Amino acid sequence: MKVLKIAGVLLATSVSFICNSQVTRTADVSKTKEVPFEYIVDQFADIKVLRYQIPGWENLTLNEQKLVYYLTQAGTSGRDIMWDQHYKYNLKIRKALEQIYQNYKGDKTTGDWKNFEIYLKRVWFSNGIHHHYSNDKIKPQFSKNYFEKLLVSTKTSLSPAIVEIIFNDADSKRVNLDESKGLLEGSAINFYDKGITAKEVEEFYAKMKSPDPAKPYSFGLNSKLTRNSNGQLEEKVWKSKGMYGSAIDKIIFWLEKAKGVAENKKQADALSLLIDFYKTGSLKTWDDYNIAWLQATEGNIDYINGFVEVYNDPLGYRGSYEGIVQIKDFDMSAKMEVVSKNAQWFEDNSPLLPNHKKKNVVGISYKTVIVAGESGDSSPSTPIGVNLPNADWIRAAYGSKSVSLGNIIESYNKSGGKGRLQEFANDDEEIELAKKYGEIGDKLHTALHEVVGHASGQINPGVGTPKETLKSYASTLEEGRADLVGLYYAYSPKLQELGLVDDWKKMGMESYDSYIRNGLMTQLIRLELGANIEEAHMRNRQWVSAWVFEKGQKDNVIEKLTRNGKTYFNITDYDKLHELFGELLREVQRIKSEGDYEAGKSLVENYGVKVNQQLHAEVLERNKQFTSPPYSGFVNPILVPKLNKKGNIISIEVKQPKTFAEQMLSYSRNFSFLPLEN
């Protein structure tokens, strides 16, 4: 699961991580004058691109720096897999756009050219022609006629049919969750051949049985489902000598180098299994790898690499490629470890039905880490927290790893825009609580969401996996469930007892204020007027908030106010709201535990999809005064190895890219390992 941060708002989603004794080198910084770090790289459309630092890099041993370098190279080597997964024409379109960008000699002062540059940057940011968050196809603000002139002027080749797609309404949604349009028929994601229906997919995988039903394989995770010449469905597996094989071979090359400088045997063993998975495509090996990765807890370096999150598949089978490389932050990890050590207390005292509680919560680790590189589904748009693995049976038997991406959060905080809080908060008390407790509230809700939330609860014996039972609603229900755990315990004296906060009640009040304000109102700045909510995390924020708002109306728990034509939400009874969050958590866990599809569908569709259009229009109008875009993402620091005469690495320097375009073009030059059609 991942937690995302957009426009000062935390959004929860799913992934995870890993980390010998550290040999340090002390750098002499006493004589150097600190230069202010430039966080903002670029700003365009609804996007702000940021930089992040790697504090403590100079204190890593050379072998640790090599490990980080090799793992980041491995991650970036699979970058184009994500582009092709997002849409089958993305690589062709990107090549054409970049050729125009680098070779056009005409007038670059015109509005059309500036709009072309913005379009290219938006495509870069989203890893394709569909918006990274809304999933809508990005609309060029220049004409097809102008684009065709650019193609001719730069001698760039692109099929007329693909040119049409850029400007027409075909494949308008990357991931469609509106069942009336067809989950697959309405989705442009490149996971299924055109014409394959959701019913066919379900029937295809219903025939697949795992050797041990209690340890179900993640069928479909690493393949595209196609129809062969005989009309039968078959999988094109993503592996060496399979689909995406040329990029996967590069990933394997760098993972082999990483294994050679692993910090310990368990870390090396886990890397060996990941390499075997990429070579064979075996889902049994994938499970073995995840278990080995969970048990490799010693060391300072950790990573994510693989086909992990299934949010981009409307049916919840196929994993998007991603990579994150991280360095342990010792100080913050020690402070946050207290949450994971008390996970059993949180489970025992939760409002869940007794038979839905875990009797033995095992193996949860929670660390704050320093990100050193991201790729695929985690870049440029990145999570701020992650928890893995996703297989429920592995989590139940072996536990999970959770991390908070400390330097990413730091960059967000130091580059954020101001003013939205004052505009949308109900009163001065809310504002003061947010200023004093907003940051710690965010951190603790993220920790509770990832460490306790995703690890809590259990599925009843004989009930299938959520992707089988809850289908297209599984992701939003799981994220909402984890959010509810975080909300329930954010307003608890246990947090103060554990020494995590100086005033649990005030912090809890702030957490409730900010969640309701966002879920019912401010997150709407990311939607175009008239649109429904389709992204899983936005849906869960709204259905959680809207449900407690409705159920609390009898007691006026949350009142909706209007002053000077502006809407505000005011919580009048935090204790009662805490009870309502507990009631909803119990019900959502029941839905998951029992596989109650109809109840899950009703909850999401009735509370999480439709938007109050009058309120939406008002929010958009009030937000016009703010110049800070609603979405942020990152360029990655550049790790530059210095070699001796024998070609061996003797040091690695960290540099920052000058511009967003510089990094994107560098990636295309150095990491384009796939053919344009796969």
XYZ file of C-alpha atoms in Angstrom:
678
model
C 0.000 0.000 0.000
C 1.149 3.531 -0.661
C 0.297 6.807 0.945
C 0.242 9.746 -1.441
C 0.471 13.439 -0.683
C -1.151 15.959 -2.975
C -1.693 19.647 -2.304
C -1.007 19.257 1.382
C -3.376 16.285 1.668
C -2.438 12.725 2.552
C -3.948 9.997 0.428
C -3.479 6.383 1.350
C -2.725 3.417 -1.175
C -0.184 -0.332 -1.131
C 3.628 -1.236 -1.397
C 6.604 -2.165 1.041
C 10.316 -2.352 1.838
C 13.557 -3.541 3.508
C 16.706 -2.418 5.017
C 25.135 -4.473 8.995
C 26.267 -2.402 11.250
C 26.934 0.933 9.642
C 30.518 2.047 9.165
C 30.458 5.822 8.968
C 32.722 8.422 7.501
C 32.528 11.862 9.026
C 32.546 14.693 6.531
C 34.163 18.003 7.481
C 31.452 20.558 6.859
C 32.618 23.197 9.312
C 34.378 25.236 6.658
C 31.653 25.076 4.036
C 28.924 27.661 3.721
C 25.511 26.112 3.319
C 23.807 27.047 0.064
C 19.982 27.152 0.171
C 18.555 24.104 -1.572
C 16.291 24.824 -4.520
C 13.324 22.501 -4.087
C 11.185 23.598 -7.029
C 12.405 22.542 -10.481
C 9.429 23.334 -12.676
C 5.748 24.230 -12.599
C 3.209 23.724 -15.386
C -0.496 22.990 -15.792
C -1.598 21.374 -12.497
C 1.899 20.062 -11.699
C 4.813 21.180 -9.538
C 8.101 19.257 -9.950
C 10.409 19.171 -6.938
C 13.882 17.970 -5.956
C 14.754 15.935 -2.882
C 18.064 15.554 -1.075
C 19.818 12.405 0.195
C 21.024 13.529 3.645
C 23.830 11.407 5.116
C 25.012 10.083 1.754
C 28.619 10.890 2.656
C 28.318 8.711 5.775
C 27.580 5.536 3.834
C 30.415 3.123 3.140
C 31.504 2.765 -0.475
C 29.855 -0.669 -0.652
C 26.592 0.785 0.615
C 26.775 3.570 -1.961
C 27.416 0.956 -4.653
C 24.385 -1.023 -3.493
C 22.198 2.062 -3.738
C 23.606 2.904 -7.173
C 23.064 -0.610 -8.554
C 19.529 -0.781 -7.202
C 18.590 2.606 -8.678
C 20.019 1.534 -12.040
C 17.940 -1.646 -11.842
C 14.802 0.335 -11.045
C 15.247 2.872 -13.845
C 16.036 0.092 -16.339
C 12.377 -0.957 -16.141
C 11.015 2.561 -16.620
C 9.615 1.932 -20.088
C 7.657 -1.081 -18.841
C 5.433 1.323 -16.924
C 4.990 3.520 -19.994
C 3.885 0.541 -22.090
C 1.644 -0.817 -19.343
C -0.158 2.508 -19.156
C -1.027 2.560 -22.874
C 0.085 0.588 -25.901
C 1.026 3.682 -27.945
C 2.823 5.622 -25.211
C 6.361 4.743 -26.293
C 5.694 5.716 -29.905
C 4.082 8.988 -28.846
C 6.897 9.827 -26.414
C 9.574 9.203 -29.051
C 7.785 11.484 -31.502
C 7.234 14.248 -28.945
C 10.864 14.157 -27.810
C 12.181 14.204 -31.370
C 10.113 17.306 -32.078
C 11.229 18.930 -28.814
C 14.916 18.391 -29.557
C 14.908 19.156 -33.289
C 12.371 21.911 -33.904
C 14.079 25.025 -35.322
C 11.037 27.205 -35.743
C 9.556 29.984 -33.622
C 9.567 28.932 -29.951
C 7.947 32.093 -28.650
C 4.448 31.300 -29.867
C 1.602 30.154 -27.658
C 1.326 26.937 -29.667
C 4.954 25.974 -28.975
C 4.624 26.777 -25.285
C 1.504 24.616 -25.149
C 3.395 21.832 -26.914
C 6.120 22.008 -24.245
C 3.517 21.850 -21.492
C 1.848 18.861 -23.125
C 5.154 17.000 -23.357
C 5.938 17.744 -19.712
C 2.499 16.525 -18.663
C 3.035 13.303 -20.630
C 6.457 12.861 -19.040
C 5.026 13.385 -15.577
C 2.212 10.870 -16.097
C 4.338 8.222 -17.845
C 1.975 8.475 -20.769
C -0.878 10.419 -22.323
C -3.334 9.872 -19.466
C -3.304 12.033 -16.339
C -1.393 10.364 -13.512
C -4.240 10.838 -11.042
C -7.548 11.405 -12.804
C -6.744 8.790 -15.496
C -8.317 11.082 -18.116
C -6.543 11.510 -21.429
C -4.511 14.719 -21.396
C -5.916 17.203 -23.893
C -3.364 19.149 -25.979
C -3.896 22.905 -25.995
C -2.686 23.160 -29.610
C -4.334 22.013 -32.807
C -3.791 18.807 -34.747
C -2.825 20.955 -37.714
C -0.020 22.610 -35.715
C 1.184 19.210 -34.480
C 1.291 17.840 -38.004
C 3.413 20.819 -39.050
C 5.821 20.038 -36.211
C 6.055 16.427 -37.397
C 6.920 17.541 -40.924
C 9.334 20.258 -39.802
C 11.363 17.842 -37.649
C 11.082 14.843 -40.000
C 9.319 12.916 -37.246
C 7.283 9.844 -38.079
C 4.072 8.968 -36.249
C 1.157 6.977 -37.604
C -1.817 9.158 -38.627
C -4.046 6.833 -36.608
C -2.032 7.562 -33.455
C -2.028 11.290 -34.233
C -5.815 11.101 -34.331
C -5.904 9.378 -30.930
C -3.941 12.220 -29.330
C -6.695 14.655 -30.318
C -9.904 12.585 -30.355
C -11.979 10.930 -27.620
C -10.783 7.357 -28.171
C -9.232 5.586 -25.182
C -10.193 8.566 -23.064
C -9.778 6.845 -19.694
C -6.701 4.872 -18.670
C -8.521 3.099 -15.824
C -12.312 3.133 -15.885
C -14.203 2.032 -12.757
C -17.674 2.848 -14.071
C -19.185 -0.604 -14.599
C -21.841 0.775 -16.954
C -19.084 1.548 -19.482
C -17.396 -1.829 -19.048
C -14.407 -2.096 -16.720
C -12.161 -3.326 -19.535
C -13.993 -1.866 -22.514
C -13.733 1.605 -20.988
C -10.080 1.315 -19.932
C -7.056 2.120 -22.104
C -4.608 0.359 -19.770
C -2.456 -2.105 -21.710
C -3.121 -5.181 -19.571
C -5.691 -6.922 -21.787
C -6.236 -7.377 -25.503
C -9.146 -5.389 -26.833
C -12.373 -7.376 -26.823
C -11.640 -9.403 -23.714
C -14.429 -9.004 -21.173
C -14.317 -8.972 -17.382
C -16.436 -12.136 -17.340
C -13.899 -13.939 -19.534
C -11.083 -12.849 -17.247
C -12.871 -14.087 -14.139
C -13.633 -17.436 -15.788
C -10.004 -17.764 -16.972
C -8.567 -17.295 -13.490
C -11.308 -19.283 -11.756
C -9.810 -22.373 -13.429
C -6.376 -21.712 -11.914
C -5.781 -23.372 -8.564
C -2.897 -22.846 -6.163
C -1.252 -25.981 -4.696
C -2.238 -24.764 -1.233
C -5.573 -22.871 -1.179
C -4.467 -21.191 2.057
C -1.517 -19.672 0.184
C -3.073 -18.431 -3.063
C -0.793 -17.279 -5.841
C -1.206 -13.756 -7.203
C -2.490 -15.011 -10.541
C -2.198 -12.459 -13.336
C 0.224 -10.223 -11.423
C 3.039 -10.346 -14.011
C 1.403 -10.858 -17.376
C -0.768 -9.409 -20.090
C -3.867 -11.402 -20.983
C -4.211 -11.855 -24.730
C -6.355 -13.759 -27.213
C -4.465 -16.135 -29.499
C -5.193 -16.984 -33.126
C -7.584 -19.737 -32.000
C -9.597 -17.290 -29.952
C -8.360 -18.675 -26.648
C -7.080 -16.549 -23.786
C -3.440 -16.889 -22.804
C -0.912 -14.959 -20.733
C 2.124 -13.135 -22.088
C 4.341 -13.289 -19.017
C 6.621 -10.384 -18.136
C 9.998 -12.078 -17.726
C 13.391 -12.617 -19.331
C 12.806 -14.004 -22.834
C 9.145 -13.087 -22.424
C 7.182 -9.872 -22.763
C 9.332 -6.877 -21.691
C 12.312 -9.282 -21.690
C 14.863 -6.803 -23.047
C 14.223 -4.372 -20.174
C 13.945 -7.140 -17.602
C 17.354 -8.474 -18.663
C 18.820 -5.052 -17.808
C 17.057 -5.120 -14.438
C 18.580 -8.555 -13.788
C 22.049 -7.285 -14.790
C 21.969 -4.553 -12.144
C 20.341 -6.759 -9.503
C 23.204 -9.245 -9.938
C 25.650 -6.408 -9.242
C 23.607 -5.378 -6.213
C 23.692 -8.934 -4.873
C 27.493 -8.818 -5.129
C 27.643 -5.931 -2.624
C 24.721 -6.992 -0.408
C 25.073 -6.050 3.255
C 24.351 -9.563 4.537
C 23.350 -13.072 3.473
C 19.596 -12.606 3.958
C 19.641 -9.527 1.773
C 21.639 -11.389 -0.897
C 19.287 -14.381 -0.711
C 16.265 -12.150 -1.254
C 17.907 -10.509 -4.261
C 18.671 -13.988 -5.683
C 14.981 -14.885 -5.476
C 13.957 -11.610 -7.133
C 16.386 -12.365 -9.956
C 14.937 -15.874 -10.278
C 11.435 -14.410 -10.421
C 12.415 -12.121 -13.286
C 14.056 -15.038 -15.099
C 11.194 -17.515 -14.705
C 8.054 -15.469 -14.093
C 7.107 -18.000 -11.385
C 4.499 -16.691 -8.943
C 5.687 -19.275 -6.385
C 9.108 -17.645 -6.581
C 7.476 -14.246 -6.169
C 5.915 -15.401 -2.886
C 9.211 -16.939 -1.755
C 10.951 -13.663 -2.564
C 8.459 -11.578 -0.582
C 8.911 -13.810 2.467
C 12.714 -13.653 2.167
C 12.522 -9.894 1.690
C 10.391 -9.533 4.818
C 12.955 -11.519 6.813
C 15.918 -9.476 5.541
C 15.612 -6.788 8.198
C 19.277 -6.112 8.937
C 21.190 -3.513 6.989
C 20.955 0.144 6.067
C 19.728 -0.164 2.477
C 16.337 -1.404 1.296
C 14.322 -1.320 -1.898
C 11.133 -2.106 -3.796
C 11.378 -3.604 -7.247
C 8.789 -5.557 -9.141
C 5.225 -5.705 -10.389
C 3.553 -4.583 -7.208
C 0.406 -2.456 -7.041
C -2.770 -3.512 -8.838
C -4.599 -0.145 -8.771
C -4.071 0.378 -12.493
C -5.935 -2.836 -13.319
C -9.690 -2.244 -13.112
C -10.019 -5.941 -12.228
C -7.214 -5.888 -9.660
C -4.979 -8.651 -11.068
C -1.998 -7.046 -12.770
C 0.836 -5.268 -11.020
C 2.385 -2.020 -12.231
C 6.165 -1.920 -12.450
C 7.905 0.220 -9.853
C 11.125 0.723 -7.939
C 12.120 2.643 -4.806
C 15.579 2.585 -3.198
C 15.935 3.736 0.389
C 18.427 4.338 3.166
C 17.481 3.883 6.807
C 16.915 7.059 8.839
C 18.053 5.862 12.264
C 16.745 8.685 14.431
C 13.186 8.869 13.106
C 12.895 5.080 12.767
C 13.567 4.664 16.494
C 10.826 7.177 17.308
C 8.236 5.510 15.093
C 9.077 1.916 16.053
C 6.843 2.274 19.080
C 3.768 2.091 16.827
C 4.712 -1.293 15.366
C 5.679 -2.679 18.797
C 2.161 -1.971 20.018
C 0.313 -3.334 16.979
C -1.262 -6.167 18.979
C -2.704 -3.700 21.497
C -4.288 -1.714 18.691
C -5.757 -4.890 17.184
C -7.106 -6.150 20.510
C -8.746 -2.809 21.296
C -10.200 -2.129 17.862
C -13.987 -1.992 17.293
C -13.864 -4.994 14.926
C -16.072 -8.005 15.516
C -14.140 -10.551 17.625
C -13.945 -13.180 14.868
C -12.475 -10.580 12.477
C -9.552 -9.659 14.733
C -6.105 -11.211 14.383
C -5.152 -13.206 17.456
C -1.460 -12.765 16.698
C -0.296 -9.726 14.753
C 3.177 -10.664 13.535
C 6.292 -9.207 11.974
C 5.389 -5.559 11.467
C 8.362 -3.254 10.959
C 8.054 0.507 10.553
C 10.929 2.764 9.556
C 11.457 6.269 8.378
C 13.746 6.125 5.361
C 15.648 8.398 3.019
C 14.759 7.849 -0.619
C 17.716 7.618 -3.012
C 15.864 6.852 -6.239
C 12.415 6.074 -7.625
C 11.106 4.661 -10.885
C 8.079 3.351 -12.714
C 4.807 3.712 -10.860
C 6.558 5.674 -8.060
C 8.057 8.375 -10.272
C 7.708 11.266 -10.905
C 4.550 11.096 -8.750
C 5.626 9.398 -5.534
C 4.117 7.958 -2.368
C 5.137 9.253 1.051
C 4.565 5.939 2.815
C 4.465 2.301 1.778
C 3.567 -1.081 3.194
C 4.228 -4.485 1.644
C 3.750 -7.226 0.661
C 0.169 -7.140 -0.560
C -0.706 -10.858 -0.278
C -2.968 -11.212 2.759
C -1.739 -14.708 3.626
C 1.902 -13.586 3.690
C 1.027 -10.606 5.864
C -0.889 -12.856 8.261
C 1.887 -15.455 8.541
C 5.051 -13.367 8.167
C 4.051 -9.753 8.745
C 4.783 -6.674 6.699
C 7.207 -3.821 6.256
C 6.114 -0.219 6.428
C 8.159 2.848 5.682
C 7.686 6.596 5.744
C 9.674 8.411 3.055
C 11.168 11.091 5.273
C 13.087 13.201 2.764
C 10.149 13.175 0.353
C 7.868 14.513 3.086
C 10.534 17.093 3.942
C 10.584 18.351 0.348
C 6.798 18.583 0.263
C 6.752 20.564 3.502
C 9.459 23.007 2.418
C 7.972 23.669 -1.011
C 4.266 23.775 -0.222
C 1.946 26.640 -1.020
C 0.090 28.489 1.738
C -3.361 29.903 2.161
C -5.748 27.012 1.441
C -6.051 26.213 5.142
C -7.196 29.739 5.944
C -9.646 29.679 3.053
C -11.365 26.376 3.793
C -11.022 25.924 7.577
C -14.166 26.769 9.536
C -12.650 28.971 12.228
C -9.486 30.203 13.955
C -9.465 27.213 16.328
C -9.192 24.839 13.375
C -6.372 26.887 11.897
C -4.408 27.010 15.143
C -4.825 23.270 15.707
C -3.602 22.633 12.161
C -0.538 24.816 12.645
C 0.395 23.104 15.910
C -0.640 19.498 15.292
C -0.998 19.114 11.520
C 2.517 17.775 10.892
C 2.566 15.250 13.734
C -1.014 14.313 12.921
C -0.062 13.538 9.329
C 2.886 11.402 10.463
C 0.901 9.446 13.018
C -2.072 8.872 10.736
C 0.316 7.590 8.064
C 1.981 5.283 10.601
C -1.340 4.004 11.926
C -2.708 3.557 8.401
C 0.280 1.579 7.168
C 1.469 -0.299 10.251
C -1.766 -1.029 12.058
C -4.400 -0.494 9.374
C -3.170 -2.706 6.587
C -1.979 -5.351 9.078
C -5.259 -5.535 10.974
C -8.209 -7.840 10.538
C -8.521 -11.247 8.941
C -10.537 -12.863 6.177
C -12.928 -15.617 7.198
C -11.847 -19.183 6.330
C -12.985 -20.200 2.856
C -13.573 -16.606 1.676
C -11.587 -15.693 -1.433
C -9.119 -12.868 -1.852
C -10.531 -9.312 -2.038
C -9.826 -9.059 -5.779
C -12.038 -12.130 -6.223
C -14.811 -11.143 -3.813
C -14.869 -7.334 -3.862
C -13.553 -7.001 -7.435
C -13.219 -3.412 -8.675
C -14.105 -2.043 -5.226
C -11.307 -3.935 -3.418
C -8.702 -1.162 -3.604
C -10.838 1.715 -2.359
C -12.358 -0.429 0.395
C -8.907 -1.524 1.604
C -7.555 2.012 1.629
C -10.637 3.293 3.396
C -10.365 0.482 5.943
C -6.757 1.421 6.718
C -7.721 5.120 6.885
C -10.458 4.260 9.382
C -8.005 2.410 11.617
C -5.785 5.489 11.557
C -8.719 7.792 12.298
C -10.047 5.642 15.126
C -6.713 5.636 16.938
C -5.728 9.210 16.056
C -8.251 10.193 18.735
C -6.950 7.957 21.509
C -5.126 8.607 24.811
C -2.922 5.617 23.943
C -0.867 7.871 21.658
C 0.002 10.182 24.560
C 0.633 7.189 26.841
C 3.184 5.929 24.304
C 4.908 9.328 24.278
C 4.036 10.063 20.652
C 2.166 13.321 21.215
C 1.836 15.910 23.987
C -1.953 16.260 23.769
C -3.796 13.356 22.166
C -7.151 15.074 22.170
C -6.073 18.224 20.364
C -4.066 16.237 17.830
C -7.047 13.961 17.279
C -9.343 16.920 16.805
C -6.988 18.331 14.173
C -6.830 14.979 12.389
C -10.623 14.810 12.255
C -10.957 18.425 11.113
C -8.474 17.988 8.266
C -9.878 14.632 7.135
C -13.489 15.819 6.937
C -12.496 19.125 5.330
C -10.534 17.245 2.667
C -12.921 14.344 2.139
C -16.013 16.497 1.711
C -14.519 19.565 0.090
C -10.891 20.406 -0.647
C -9.937 17.252 -2.559
C -12.435 18.374 -5.201
C -9.869 20.882 -6.505
C -8.334 17.935 -8.376
C -11.494 17.179 -10.354
C -12.934 18.927 -13.372
C -16.425 20.269 -12.805
C -19.018 17.635 -13.632
C -16.741 14.653 -13.159
C -17.401 11.719 -10.877
C -14.717 10.443 -8.519
C -12.944 7.401 -9.935
C -9.501 7.305 -8.300
C -9.521 4.752 -5.449
C -8.049 7.004 -2.774
C -10.242 9.993 -3.531
C -13.215 7.679 -3.439
C -12.278 6.311 -0.027
C -11.777 9.810 1.399
C -15.232 10.802 0.262
C -17.160 7.654 1.232
C -15.637 7.661 4.706
C -16.420 11.361 5.216
C -19.848 11.326 3.599
C -20.973 8.256 5.562
C -20.105 9.710 8.982
C -21.587 13.066 7.941
C -24.891 11.417 7.068
C -25.022 9.046 10.049
C -24.216 11.894 12.436
C -26.943 14.244 11.205
C -29.426 13.169 13.874
C -27.023 14.340 16.579
C -25.565 17.175 14.472
C -22.079 15.628 14.818
C -20.823 17.514 11.747
C -22.672 20.648 10.753
C -22.579 22.177 7.295
C -22.384 25.966 7.520
C -22.667 28.769 4.967
C -21.121 32.197 5.559
C -20.882 34.890 2.897
C -21.753 32.329 0.256
C -18.983 29.959 1.354
C -19.409 26.429 2.721
C -17.668 25.147 5.834
C -17.855 21.947 7.855
C -17.705 22.113 11.646
C -17.341 19.082 13.916
C -19.437 19.632 17.035
C -18.900 16.282 18.787
C -15.494 14.644 18.342
C -16.315 11.798 20.746
C -19.369 10.818 18.725
C -17.439 11.128 15.475
C -14.842 8.756 16.955
C -17.658 6.258 17.592
C -18.947 6.639 14.030
C -15.484 5.979 12.588
C -15.401 2.821 14.727
C -18.828 1.698 13.477
C -17.806 2.183 9.865
C -14.485 0.415 10.418
C -16.303 -2.586 11.880
C -18.614 -2.741 8.875
C -15.860 -2.363 6.263
C -13.838 -5.099 7.955
C -16.948 -7.295 7.908
C -17.329 -6.635 4.188
C -13.715 -7.686 3.593
C -13.788 -10.649 5.977
C -17.000 -12.045 4.521
C -16.420 -10.986 0.922
C -19.715 -9.081 0.823
C -19.569 -7.596 -2.672
C -23.022 -6.023 -2.674
C -22.479 -4.194 0.612
C -19.062 -2.968 -0.540
C -20.454 -1.781 -3.848
C -23.339 0.005 -2.136
C -21.029 1.812 0.271
C -18.709 3.070 -2.471
C -21.346 3.916 -5.065
C -23.712 5.662 -2.642
C -21.104 7.717 -0.820
C -17.825 7.770 -2.789
C -18.548 8.400 -6.473
C -21.022 11.217 -7.077
C -20.047 14.815 -6.367
C -22.244 17.670 -5.203
C -21.895 19.873 -8.275
C -22.867 23.108 -6.565
C -20.279 22.585 -3.839
C -17.705 21.494 -6.422
C -18.173 24.681 -8.438
C -17.804 26.730 -5.256
C -14.590 24.941 -4.227
C -13.054 25.463 -7.652
C -13.932 29.156 -7.600
C -12.470 29.629 -4.103
C -9.318 27.789 -5.123
C -8.571 30.070 -8.091
C -6.663 32.490 -5.856
C -3.925 29.916 -5.152
C -1.050 29.495 -7.600
C 0.406 26.338 -6.060
C -0.698 23.393 -8.243
C -2.673 20.554 -6.649
C -0.178 17.863 -7.721
C 3.542 17.515 -7.002
C 6.208 15.023 -8.036
C 9.951 14.697 -8.162
C 13.033 14.445 -10.281
C 15.593 12.011 -8.872
C 19.112 12.916 -7.724
C 21.762 11.691 -10.164
C 24.286 9.210 -8.782
C 27.555 9.669 -10.657
C 30.226 6.987 -10.119
C 33.925 7.915 -10.353
C 36.123 5.133 -11.761
C 39.824 4.357 -11.398
C 42.036 3.281 -14.295
C 40.898 -0.324 -13.889
C 37.274 0.705 -14.283
C 36.377 0.127 -10.633
C 34.103 2.509 -8.736
C 36.085 4.474 -6.134
C 33.394 6.999 -5.175
C 29.863 8.056 -6.076
C 28.775 11.688 -6.179
C 25.213 12.956 -5.808
C 24.182 15.654 -8.271
C 20.835 17.318 -8.890
C 19.249 17.621 -12.351
C 19.021 21.192 -13.577
C 15.612 20.811 -15.204
C 12.759 18.338 -15.484
C 13.309 18.060 -19.229
C 17.001 17.290 -18.738
C 16.205 14.248 -16.607
C 13.404 12.961 -18.804
C 15.527 13.175 -21.961
C 18.458 11.550 -20.164
C 16.240 8.640 -19.160
C 15.025 8.222 -22.732
C 18.605 8.197 -24.048
C 20.002 5.802 -21.463
C 17.149 3.546 -20.372
C 15.056 2.877 -23.490
C 15.433 -0.891 -23.656
C 12.040 -1.848 -25.087
C 10.833 -1.860 -28.687
C 8.160 0.744 -29.404
C 5.568 -2.014 -29.791
C 5.415 -4.912 -27.311
